[in-house]
Amino acid sequence: MTEAMSSTTQLRGKRRADFVMVANRLAVERVFEGDGSPAWRTSPGGLVTALVPIMQAKDGAWVGWHGAPDEELEPFDHDGIDMVPVRLSQQEVTDYYEGMSNATFWPLYHDSVAFPEYHREWWDAYEVVNRRFAEAAAEAAEEGGTVWVQDYQLQLVPKLLRELRPDLRIGFFLHIPFPPAELFQQLPWRRAVLEGLAGADLVGFQVPGAASNFLRLVKRLVGWDTQRQEFIRPDGTRGRAAAYPISIAFDTFDALARRPEVVARARSIREELDADVVFLGVDRLDYTKGIRQRVQAFGELFRDGELDPARAVFVQVATPSRVRVDEYRRLRDDIDQMIGHINGTLGGLARTPIKYLHQGFPHDEVAALYAAADVMVVTPLRDGMNLVAKEYVACRTRGDGALVLSEFAGAAQELKQAWQVNPYDINGMKRTIVEAYRAPRREQVRRMRALRRQVAAHDIDRWAETFLDDLRRQR
Ligand code: GDG
């Protein structure tokens, strides 16, 4: 990841861009300097880092919400990119973002592992906000330009944009899973969503199964013909749906983990933990990530003496997330209680078997944790990709360490040499966790080297290039 950069904010006249990104959030966040004056800083994160150079080279524009409700801002330049803020009212944040996006689409698309709620007023807000984003993109894009729309908050934008600006080349990428027909059909607005997505020339998914789910649904519920990866609209134009597994900036993580400060920090983490074996989980605190099941498994391993609390420790970092959505509050309370119980009954004065950190850390600290952990445990119940698994691999610069990975993460389709588990099968997961840490070092190294080759060869730059090349070819 790049270091956050701050730059002065300057307003620009209306200028049209040849390449426009559209995402729920702008690529910058507002920070306040020492004297209290506001400035914009590039958001950390792989997607932004990968796309910033492309956008700078093309004089691009980025359309998105700037993060504060009830505030209208003029477009401004930030490091050579036109930032186009979209306004959201507080009510829209509640209905479009927390409601329709995060309490309907998010659980429905993740196998309904939490119950999706359907509220008509949420849907109404979703339509209104999607139209606002489409209009902002239509205004920002140059004649014949390219627009790339990101993720489940904006599924109606491709169609709306196509109606407003038939000259544009439109791409869409879904970062989360796309469910099979049996689940998707619950959605009262299913046809509108399919048609919304199918306004794009290229609809990208994390894995091939998601693209086929989409194509099958377009055929069945919208009634359009499909041929292999293509769907054919009534006017005869075609769009394509295919898989583009997202990745990380491998070289950046690899270099970060080799920095002397990070190496030293990893060593001091090991000293502080004072354990022979360190297991690690790093997730947003989200019910899709399988944290309950993972904690259950570790609790039993410690209770049954398979792991000795005097010798082993499980470190779980859970970054606070979507704290205003009810289901996330329940999850936080559950996890607190489960871990409190395990540590209270199995720990001692000097020992807690589970070190639980309900907070976010800077990137170099996360890299040091990856470098310090013998076994990384990534057990989502369903996950579009899961970048944590790939980041761990990239930070294992000595080629050792073991990755335990849920077969329900998109990443499992690429990371074949991980120790794969079904997170619903607690006994199976316990067995595999023990097997991974007891594996001979040469076995761990053999697997890790293969994983590192895979991630190094398929990094985020390659992901963006492949998607954009295919989009160009499609139209
Ligand atoms: C969605 C999809 C898909 C976490 N804690 C800290 C921290 N993180 C960073 C990780 C990683 C990112 O957050 C999490 O990415 P994931 O991919 O694991 O999961 P989601 O947030 O659910 O992302 C997912 C992804 O989109 C991309 O398409 O892979 O399937 O659900 O980068 O490192 N970073 C820092 N401190 C923390 O405490 N700095």
Coordinates of C-alpha atoms and ligand atoms in Angstrom, one line a residue:
M1 CA 0.0 0.0 0.0
T2 CA 1.2 3.5 -0.7
E3 CA 1.8 5.9 2.2
A4 CA -1.2 8.2 2.5
M5 CA -0.6 11.4 0.7
S6 CA -2.1 14.7 1.5
S7 CA -2.5 17.4 -1.0
T8 CA -4.2 20.8 -1.2
T9 CA -7.7 20.9 -2.4
Q10 CA -8.4 23.0 -5.4
L11 CA -11.6 23.4 -7.3
R12 CA -11.6 22.8 -11.0
G13 CA -13.8 23.9 -13.8
K14 CA -16.1 21.2 -15.4
R15 CA -13.7 19.0 -17.4
R16 CA -14.6 15.7 -18.8
A17 CA -12.6 12.6 -18.2
D18 CA -11.8 9.8 -20.6
F19 CA -11.8 7.3 -17.7
V20 CA -14.3 7.5 -14.8
M21 CA -14.4 5.3 -11.7
V22 CA -17.7 5.1 -9.9
A23 CA -17.7 3.7 -6.4
N24 CA -19.8 4.2 -3.2
R25 CA -16.8 5.9 -1.6
L26 CA -14.5 8.5 -3.1
A27 CA -10.8 7.5 -3.2
V28 CA -10.0 10.1 -0.6
E29 CA -10.9 10.7 3.0
R30 CA -11.0 14.0 4.9
V31 CA -8.4 14.5 7.6
F32 CA -7.8 17.4 9.8
E33 CA -4.4 18.9 10.0
G34 CA -2.7 20.1 13.2
D35 CA -4.2 23.6 12.9
G36 CA -7.7 22.0 12.4
S37 CA -7.9 22.8 8.7
P38 CA -9.3 20.0 6.6
A39 CA -7.4 18.2 3.8
W40 CA -7.9 15.2 1.6
R41 CA -5.8 12.1 1.9
T42 CA -5.8 9.1 -0.5
S43 CA -7.6 6.2 1.1
P44 CA -5.5 3.2 2.0
G45 CA -6.5 0.0 0.2
G46 CA -5.5 -2.1 -2.8
L47 CA -8.2 -1.0 -5.2
V48 CA -7.4 2.7 -4.9
T49 CA -3.6 2.1 -5.0
A50 CA -3.9 0.0 -8.2
L51 CA -6.2 2.4 -10.0
V52 CA -4.6 5.7 -9.0
P53 CA -1.7 5.4 -11.6
I54 CA -4.2 4.4 -14.3
M55 CA -6.4 7.4 -13.5
Q56 CA -3.5 9.8 -13.3
A57 CA -2.2 8.7 -16.7
K58 CA -5.6 9.1 -18.3
D59 CA -6.7 12.3 -16.5
G60 CA -9.4 10.3 -14.8
A61 CA -12.3 11.2 -12.6
W62 CA -13.6 9.4 -9.5
V63 CA -17.3 9.6 -8.6
G64 CA -18.2 8.7 -5.0
W65 CA -19.6 9.7 -1.7
H66 CA -17.1 11.7 0.4
G67 CA -18.3 10.2 3.7
A68 CA -20.2 13.0 5.4
P69 CA -24.1 13.1 5.2
D70 CA -26.0 16.2 4.3
E71 CA -23.1 17.9 2.6
E72 CA -22.8 19.1 -1.0
L73 CA -19.3 19.6 -2.3
E74 CA -17.9 20.8 -5.6
P75 CA -15.6 18.6 -7.6
F76 CA -11.9 19.1 -6.7
D77 CA -8.6 17.9 -8.0
H78 CA -6.5 15.5 -5.8
D79 CA -3.1 14.4 -7.1
G80 CA -4.2 14.8 -10.7
I81 CA -7.5 13.0 -10.4
D82 CA -10.9 14.8 -10.5
M83 CA -12.8 13.9 -7.4
V84 CA -16.5 14.2 -7.9
P85 CA -18.4 14.0 -4.6
V86 CA -21.9 12.7 -4.6
R87 CA -24.2 14.0 -1.8
L88 CA -26.1 11.6 0.5
S89 CA -28.6 12.7 3.1
Q90 CA -28.6 11.1 6.5
Q91 CA -31.8 9.3 5.6
E92 CA -30.2 8.0 2.4
V93 CA -27.2 6.7 4.4
T94 CA -29.7 4.8 6.6
D95 CA -31.8 3.5 3.8
Y96 CA -29.6 3.1 0.7
Y97 CA -26.3 2.3 2.5
E98 CA -26.9 0.7 5.9
G99 CA -30.3 -0.7 4.8
M100 CA -30.5 -1.9 1.2
S101 CA -26.7 -2.4 0.6
N102 CA -25.6 -3.8 4.0
A103 CA -28.8 -5.4 5.5
T104 CA -30.3 -6.7 2.2
F105 CA -27.7 -7.3 -0.6
W106 CA -24.8 -8.1 1.7
P107 CA -26.4 -11.0 3.6
L108 CA -28.4 -12.2 0.5
Y109 CA -25.3 -12.4 -1.7
H110 CA -23.4 -14.2 1.1
D111 CA -25.5 -17.3 1.1
S112 CA -28.1 -15.6 3.5
V113 CA -25.8 -16.5 6.4
A114 CA -27.7 -13.7 8.2
F115 CA -31.3 -13.0 7.4
P116 CA -31.7 -10.4 4.5
E117 CA -34.4 -7.8 5.3
Y118 CA -36.6 -6.5 2.5
H119 CA -38.0 -3.0 2.9
R120 CA -39.6 -1.1 0.1
E121 CA -38.4 2.3 1.4
W122 CA -34.8 1.0 1.4
W123 CA -35.3 0.0 -2.3
D124 CA -36.7 3.4 -3.2
A125 CA -33.7 5.1 -1.7
Y126 CA -31.4 2.7 -3.5
E127 CA -33.0 3.6 -6.8
V128 CA -32.8 7.3 -6.1
V129 CA -29.1 7.2 -5.1
N130 CA -28.1 4.9 -8.0
R131 CA -29.7 7.4 -10.4
R132 CA -27.7 10.3 -8.7
F133 CA -24.4 8.3 -9.2
A134 CA -25.3 7.6 -12.8
E135 CA -26.0 11.2 -13.5
A136 CA -22.8 12.3 -11.9
A137 CA -20.9 9.8 -14.0
A138 CA -22.7 10.8 -17.2
E139 CA -21.7 14.4 -16.6
A140 CA -18.0 13.5 -15.8
A141 CA -17.3 11.3 -18.8
E142 CA -15.8 12.4 -22.1
E143 CA -17.6 11.4 -25.4
G144 CA -16.7 7.7 -26.0
G145 CA -15.0 7.4 -22.6
T146 CA -14.8 4.4 -20.3
V147 CA -16.7 4.2 -17.0
W148 CA -15.9 1.5 -14.4
V149 CA -18.6 1.0 -11.8
Q150 CA -17.7 -0.9 -8.5
D151 CA -19.8 -3.2 -6.3
Y152 CA -23.1 -4.1 -4.9
Q153 CA -24.1 -0.6 -3.8
L154 CA -24.4 0.5 -7.4
Q155 CA -25.9 -2.3 -9.3
L156 CA -28.4 -0.1 -11.2
V157 CA -25.9 2.3 -12.4
P158 CA -24.8 0.5 -15.6
K159 CA -28.3 0.5 -17.1
L160 CA -29.1 4.0 -16.1
L161 CA -25.8 5.2 -17.4
R162 CA -26.3 3.4 -20.7
E163 CA -29.6 5.1 -21.2
L164 CA -28.1 8.5 -20.4
R165 CA -24.9 8.0 -22.4
P166 CA -25.1 5.2 -25.0
D167 CA -21.6 6.3 -26.3
L168 CA -19.8 5.2 -23.2
R169 CA -18.0 1.9 -22.6
I170 CA -19.3 0.6 -19.3
G171 CA -17.6 -2.0 -17.0
F172 CA -19.0 -3.3 -13.7
F173 CA -17.1 -5.3 -11.0
L174 CA -18.8 -7.1 -8.1
H175 CA -16.5 -7.6 -5.2
I176 CA -18.8 -9.9 -3.3
P177 CA -20.3 -13.3 -4.3
F178 CA -23.2 -13.5 -6.7
P179 CA -25.7 -16.0 -5.4
P180 CA -27.3 -19.0 -7.1
A181 CA -30.9 -18.6 -8.5
E182 CA -32.5 -20.3 -5.5
L183 CA -31.4 -17.5 -3.2
F184 CA -31.4 -14.5 -5.6
Q185 CA -35.0 -15.2 -6.5
Q186 CA -36.1 -14.1 -3.0
L187 CA -35.3 -10.5 -3.9
P188 CA -38.5 -8.6 -4.7
W189 CA -36.6 -6.3 -7.1
R190 CA -34.7 -9.2 -8.8
R191 CA -35.4 -8.3 -12.4
A192 CA -34.5 -4.6 -11.9
V193 CA -31.1 -5.6 -10.4
L194 CA -30.3 -8.1 -13.3
E195 CA -31.2 -5.5 -15.9
G196 CA -29.3 -2.9 -14.0
L197 CA -26.1 -5.0 -14.1
A198 CA -26.7 -6.0 -17.7
G199 CA -26.4 -2.4 -18.8
A200 CA -22.7 -2.9 -18.6
D201 CA -20.6 -4.1 -21.6
L202 CA -18.6 -6.3 -19.2
V203 CA -19.8 -7.5 -15.9
G204 CA -16.9 -8.9 -13.8
F205 CA -17.2 -11.3 -10.9
Q206 CA -14.6 -12.8 -8.5
V207 CA -15.1 -16.4 -9.6
P208 CA -16.5 -18.2 -12.7
G209 CA -19.5 -19.7 -10.7
A210 CA -20.8 -16.2 -9.9
A211 CA -20.7 -15.2 -13.6
S212 CA -22.6 -18.4 -14.5
N213 CA -25.2 -17.7 -11.8
F214 CA -25.7 -14.3 -13.3
L215 CA -26.0 -15.5 -16.9
R216 CA -28.5 -18.2 -15.9
L217 CA -30.6 -15.7 -14.1
V218 CA -30.5 -13.2 -17.0
K219 CA -31.8 -15.9 -19.2
R220 CA -34.4 -17.2 -16.8
L221 CA -35.8 -14.0 -15.2
V222 CA -35.1 -11.3 -17.8
G223 CA -35.7 -13.7 -20.8
W224 CA -32.7 -12.7 -22.8
D225 CA -30.7 -15.1 -24.9
T226 CA -27.2 -16.0 -23.6
Q227 CA -24.4 -17.6 -25.6
R228 CA -21.4 -18.8 -23.6
Q229 CA -20.3 -15.8 -21.6
E230 CA -22.4 -13.3 -23.5
F231 CA -26.0 -12.0 -23.0
I232 CA -27.9 -10.5 -25.9
R233 CA -30.1 -7.5 -25.3
P234 CA -33.4 -7.0 -27.2
D235 CA -31.7 -4.4 -29.4
G236 CA -29.1 -7.0 -30.5
T237 CA -26.2 -5.5 -28.5
R238 CA -24.2 -7.9 -26.4
G239 CA -22.6 -7.8 -23.0
R240 CA -20.2 -10.3 -21.3
A241 CA -20.1 -11.7 -17.8
A242 CA -16.8 -13.3 -16.7
A243 CA -14.5 -13.9 -13.7
Y244 CA -11.6 -11.5 -12.8
P245 CA -10.3 -12.7 -9.4
I246 CA -9.1 -9.6 -7.6
S247 CA -5.7 -9.6 -5.9
I248 CA -3.2 -7.5 -4.0
A249 CA -0.1 -5.5 -4.7
F250 CA 2.2 -8.4 -4.0
D251 CA 5.5 -6.5 -4.4
T252 CA 4.3 -3.8 -2.0
F253 CA 3.5 -6.3 0.7
D254 CA 6.6 -8.3 0.1
A255 CA 8.7 -5.1 0.4
L256 CA 6.8 -4.0 3.5
A257 CA 7.4 -7.3 5.3
R258 CA 11.2 -7.0 4.5
R259 CA 11.6 -3.5 5.9
P260 CA 13.9 -3.7 8.9
E261 CA 11.3 -1.9 11.2
V262 CA 8.7 -4.5 10.3
V263 CA 11.1 -7.4 10.8
A264 CA 12.0 -6.0 14.2
R265 CA 8.4 -5.4 15.1
A266 CA 7.5 -9.0 14.1
R267 CA 10.3 -10.2 16.4
S268 CA 9.0 -8.1 19.3
I269 CA 5.5 -9.3 18.8
R270 CA 6.8 -12.9 19.2
E271 CA 8.6 -11.9 22.3
E272 CA 5.5 -10.2 23.8
L273 CA 3.3 -13.2 23.0
D274 CA 5.9 -15.6 24.4
A275 CA 4.5 -18.7 22.8
D276 CA 5.9 -21.5 20.7
V277 CA 3.1 -21.3 18.2
V278 CA 1.1 -18.2 17.1
F279 CA -2.2 -18.6 15.2
L280 CA -3.7 -15.4 13.6
G281 CA -7.0 -14.2 12.3
V282 CA -7.5 -10.8 10.8
D283 CA -10.9 -9.7 9.6
R284 CA -13.4 -6.9 9.5
L285 CA -15.8 -7.9 12.3
D286 CA -18.4 -9.3 9.9
Y287 CA -20.7 -12.3 10.3
T288 CA -19.6 -13.6 6.9
K289 CA -16.0 -14.1 8.1
G290 CA -16.8 -17.2 10.2
I291 CA -15.2 -15.7 13.4
R292 CA -17.8 -17.5 15.7
Q293 CA -16.9 -20.9 14.2
R294 CA -13.2 -20.1 14.4
V295 CA -13.3 -19.1 18.0
Q296 CA -15.4 -22.2 18.8
A297 CA -12.8 -24.4 17.2
F298 CA -9.9 -22.8 19.1
G299 CA -11.9 -22.9 22.4
E300 CA -12.3 -26.6 22.0
L301 CA -8.7 -27.2 20.9
F302 CA -7.5 -25.4 24.1
R303 CA -10.2 -27.1 26.3
D304 CA -9.4 -30.6 25.0
G305 CA -5.6 -30.1 25.5
E306 CA -4.9 -30.4 21.7
L307 CA -3.4 -26.9 22.1
D308 CA -1.6 -26.0 25.4
P309 CA -2.4 -22.4 26.5
A310 CA 1.1 -22.2 28.0
R311 CA 2.6 -22.8 24.6
A312 CA 0.1 -21.7 21.9
V313 CA -1.8 -18.4 21.4
F314 CA -4.6 -17.5 19.0
V315 CA -4.5 -13.8 18.1
Q316 CA -7.7 -12.4 16.5
V317 CA -7.8 -8.9 15.1
A318 CA -11.3 -7.8 14.3
T319 CA -11.6 -4.4 12.8
P320 CA -14.9 -2.6 13.8
S321 CA -17.2 -2.4 10.9
R322 CA -20.8 -1.2 10.1
V323 CA -21.4 -0.5 13.8
R324 CA -24.8 1.0 13.1
V325 CA -26.2 -2.2 11.6
D326 CA -28.0 -4.4 14.3
E327 CA -26.6 -7.7 13.1
Y328 CA -23.1 -6.4 13.6
R329 CA -23.8 -5.3 17.1
R330 CA -25.1 -8.7 18.0
L331 CA -22.0 -10.3 16.5
R332 CA -19.7 -8.0 18.5
D333 CA -21.5 -9.0 21.7
D334 CA -21.4 -12.7 20.9
I335 CA -17.7 -12.7 20.1
D336 CA -17.0 -10.7 23.3
Q337 CA -18.9 -13.3 25.3
M338 CA -17.4 -16.4 23.7
I339 CA -13.9 -15.2 24.1
G340 CA -14.5 -13.9 27.6
H341 CA -15.8 -17.4 28.5
I342 CA -12.9 -19.2 26.9
N343 CA -10.2 -17.0 28.5
G344 CA -12.0 -16.9 31.8
T345 CA -12.2 -20.7 32.1
L346 CA -9.0 -21.8 30.4
G347 CA -6.6 -18.9 31.0
G348 CA -4.3 -18.2 33.9
L349 CA -3.0 -15.1 35.6
A350 CA -0.2 -14.8 33.0
R351 CA -1.9 -16.5 30.1
T352 CA -4.9 -15.8 27.9
P353 CA -5.3 -18.4 25.1
I354 CA -7.1 -16.0 22.8
K355 CA -5.7 -12.4 22.4
Y356 CA -8.7 -10.5 21.0
L357 CA -8.1 -7.1 19.5
H358 CA -11.2 -5.3 18.5
Q359 CA -9.5 -2.4 16.7
G360 CA -7.8 -1.4 13.5
F361 CA -4.1 -1.2 13.1
P362 CA -1.7 0.6 10.6
H363 CA -0.6 -1.4 7.7
D364 CA 2.9 -2.0 8.9
E365 CA 1.6 -3.4 12.1
V366 CA -0.7 -5.8 10.2
A367 CA 2.3 -6.8 8.0
A368 CA 4.3 -7.5 11.2
L369 CA 1.5 -9.6 12.6
Y370 CA 1.4 -11.7 9.3
A371 CA 5.2 -12.0 9.5
A372 CA 5.0 -13.1 13.2
A373 CA 2.2 -15.8 12.8
D374 CA 3.0 -19.4 12.2
V375 CA -0.5 -20.2 11.0
M376 CA -3.0 -17.9 9.5
V377 CA -6.6 -18.9 9.9
V378 CA -9.1 -17.5 7.3
T379 CA -12.5 -19.2 7.7
P380 CA -15.3 -17.2 6.0
L381 CA -18.6 -18.8 5.6
R382 CA -18.7 -17.1 2.2
D383 CA -16.4 -14.5 0.8
G384 CA -16.1 -12.9 -2.6
M385 CA -12.3 -13.3 -2.6
N386 CA -10.5 -12.5 0.7
L387 CA -7.4 -10.4 0.4
V388 CA -6.2 -11.2 3.9
A389 CA -5.2 -14.7 2.7
K390 CA -3.2 -13.3 -0.2
E391 CA -1.6 -10.6 2.0
Y392 CA -0.4 -13.2 4.5
V393 CA 1.2 -15.2 1.6
A394 CA 2.9 -12.0 0.3
C395 CA 4.3 -11.2 3.8
R396 CA 5.9 -14.7 4.2
T397 CA 9.2 -13.6 2.7
R398 CA 11.1 -16.6 4.0
G399 CA 8.7 -18.9 2.4
D400 CA 7.4 -20.6 5.6
G401 CA 4.1 -20.4 7.5
A402 CA 0.8 -22.2 7.0
L403 CA -2.4 -20.9 5.6
V404 CA -5.7 -22.5 6.7
L405 CA -8.4 -21.3 4.3
S406 CA -12.1 -21.8 3.9
E407 CA -13.2 -23.5 0.7
F408 CA -16.0 -20.8 0.6
A409 CA -13.6 -17.9 0.0
G410 CA -13.1 -17.0 -3.7
A411 CA -9.4 -17.1 -2.9
A412 CA -9.6 -20.9 -2.4
Q413 CA -10.0 -21.4 -6.1
E414 CA -6.5 -20.0 -6.7
L415 CA -4.8 -20.9 -3.4
K416 CA -4.9 -24.6 -3.8
Q417 CA -1.9 -25.3 -1.6
A418 CA -3.6 -23.8 1.4
W419 CA -5.0 -26.2 4.1
Q420 CA -8.6 -25.9 3.0
V421 CA -11.5 -26.3 5.5
N422 CA -15.3 -26.3 5.6
P423 CA -15.9 -23.7 8.4
Y424 CA -19.3 -25.3 9.2
D425 CA -17.5 -28.6 10.1
I426 CA -16.0 -27.6 13.5
N427 CA -14.3 -31.0 14.0
G428 CA -12.8 -31.0 10.5
M429 CA -11.6 -27.4 11.0
K430 CA -9.9 -28.4 14.3
R431 CA -8.2 -31.4 12.7
T432 CA -6.9 -29.2 9.8
I433 CA -5.7 -26.4 12.1
V434 CA -3.6 -29.0 14.1
E435 CA -2.4 -30.7 10.9
A436 CA -1.3 -27.4 9.4
Y437 CA 0.8 -26.4 12.4
R438 CA 2.3 -29.9 13.0
A439 CA 3.2 -30.2 9.3
P440 CA 7.0 -30.6 8.8
R441 CA 8.6 -27.3 7.9
R442 CA 9.6 -28.6 4.4
E443 CA 5.9 -29.4 3.7
Q444 CA 4.9 -25.9 4.8
V445 CA 7.7 -24.3 2.7
R446 CA 6.7 -26.4 -0.4
R447 CA 3.1 -25.2 -0.1
M448 CA 4.0 -21.6 0.7
R449 CA 6.4 -21.2 -2.2
A450 CA 3.7 -22.4 -4.6
L451 CA 1.2 -19.9 -3.0
R452 CA 3.7 -17.1 -3.3
R453 CA 4.3 -17.8 -7.0
Q454 CA 0.6 -17.8 -7.6
V455 CA -0.1 -14.5 -5.9
A456 CA 3.0 -12.8 -7.3
A457 CA 2.0 -13.8 -10.9
H458 CA -1.6 -12.6 -10.4
D459 CA -1.4 -9.3 -8.7
I460 CA -3.8 -6.4 -8.7
D461 CA -2.2 -4.6 -11.6
R462 CA -2.7 -7.6 -13.7
W463 CA -6.3 -7.8 -12.5
A464 CA -7.1 -4.2 -13.6
E465 CA -5.2 -4.6 -16.9
T466 CA -7.0 -7.8 -17.8
F467 CA -10.5 -6.3 -17.0
L468 CA -9.9 -3.1 -18.9
D469 CA -8.4 -5.0 -21.9
D470 CA -11.4 -7.2 -22.1
L471 CA -13.7 -4.2 -21.7
R472 CA -12.0 -2.5 -24.6
R473 CA -12.3 -5.7 -26.7
Q474 CA -16.0 -6.2 -25.8
R475 CA -16.8 -2.8 -27.3
Ligands
GDG1 C1 -14.5 -7.2 0.1 C2 -15.0 -8.6 -0.1 C3 -12.9 -9.1 -1.4 C4 -8.3 -5.6 8.0 N1 -8.0 -5.2 9.3 C5 -7.1 -4.2 9.2 C6 -6.9 -4.0 7.8 N2 -7.6 -4.9 7.1 C7 -7.6 -4.9 5.7 C8 -6.9 -6.2 5.2 C9 -7.5 -6.3 3.8 C10 -8.9 -5.7 3.9 O1 -8.9 -5.0 5.1 C11 -10.0 -6.8 4.0 O2 -10.2 -7.3 2.7 P1 -10.9 -8.7 2.5 O3 -10.8 -9.0 1.1 O4 -10.3 -9.7 3.4 O5 -12.4 -8.4 3.0 P2 -13.6 -7.3 2.7 O6 -13.3 -6.1 3.5 O7 -14.9 -8.0 3.1 O8 -13.6 -7.0 1.2 C12 -13.8 -9.5 -0.3 C13 -12.6 -7.6 -1.3 O9 -13.8 -6.8 -1.1 C14 -11.9 -7.1 -2.5 O10 -12.6 -7.3 -3.7 O11 -11.7 -9.8 -1.4 O12 -14.3 -10.9 -0.5 O13 -15.8 -9.0 1.0 O14 -6.8 -5.6 2.8 O15 -5.5 -6.0 5.2 N3 -6.0 -3.1 7.4 C15 -5.4 -2.3 8.3 N4 -5.6 -2.4 9.6 C16 -6.4 -3.4 10.1 O16 -6.6 -3.5 11.3 N5 -4.5 -1.4 7.9

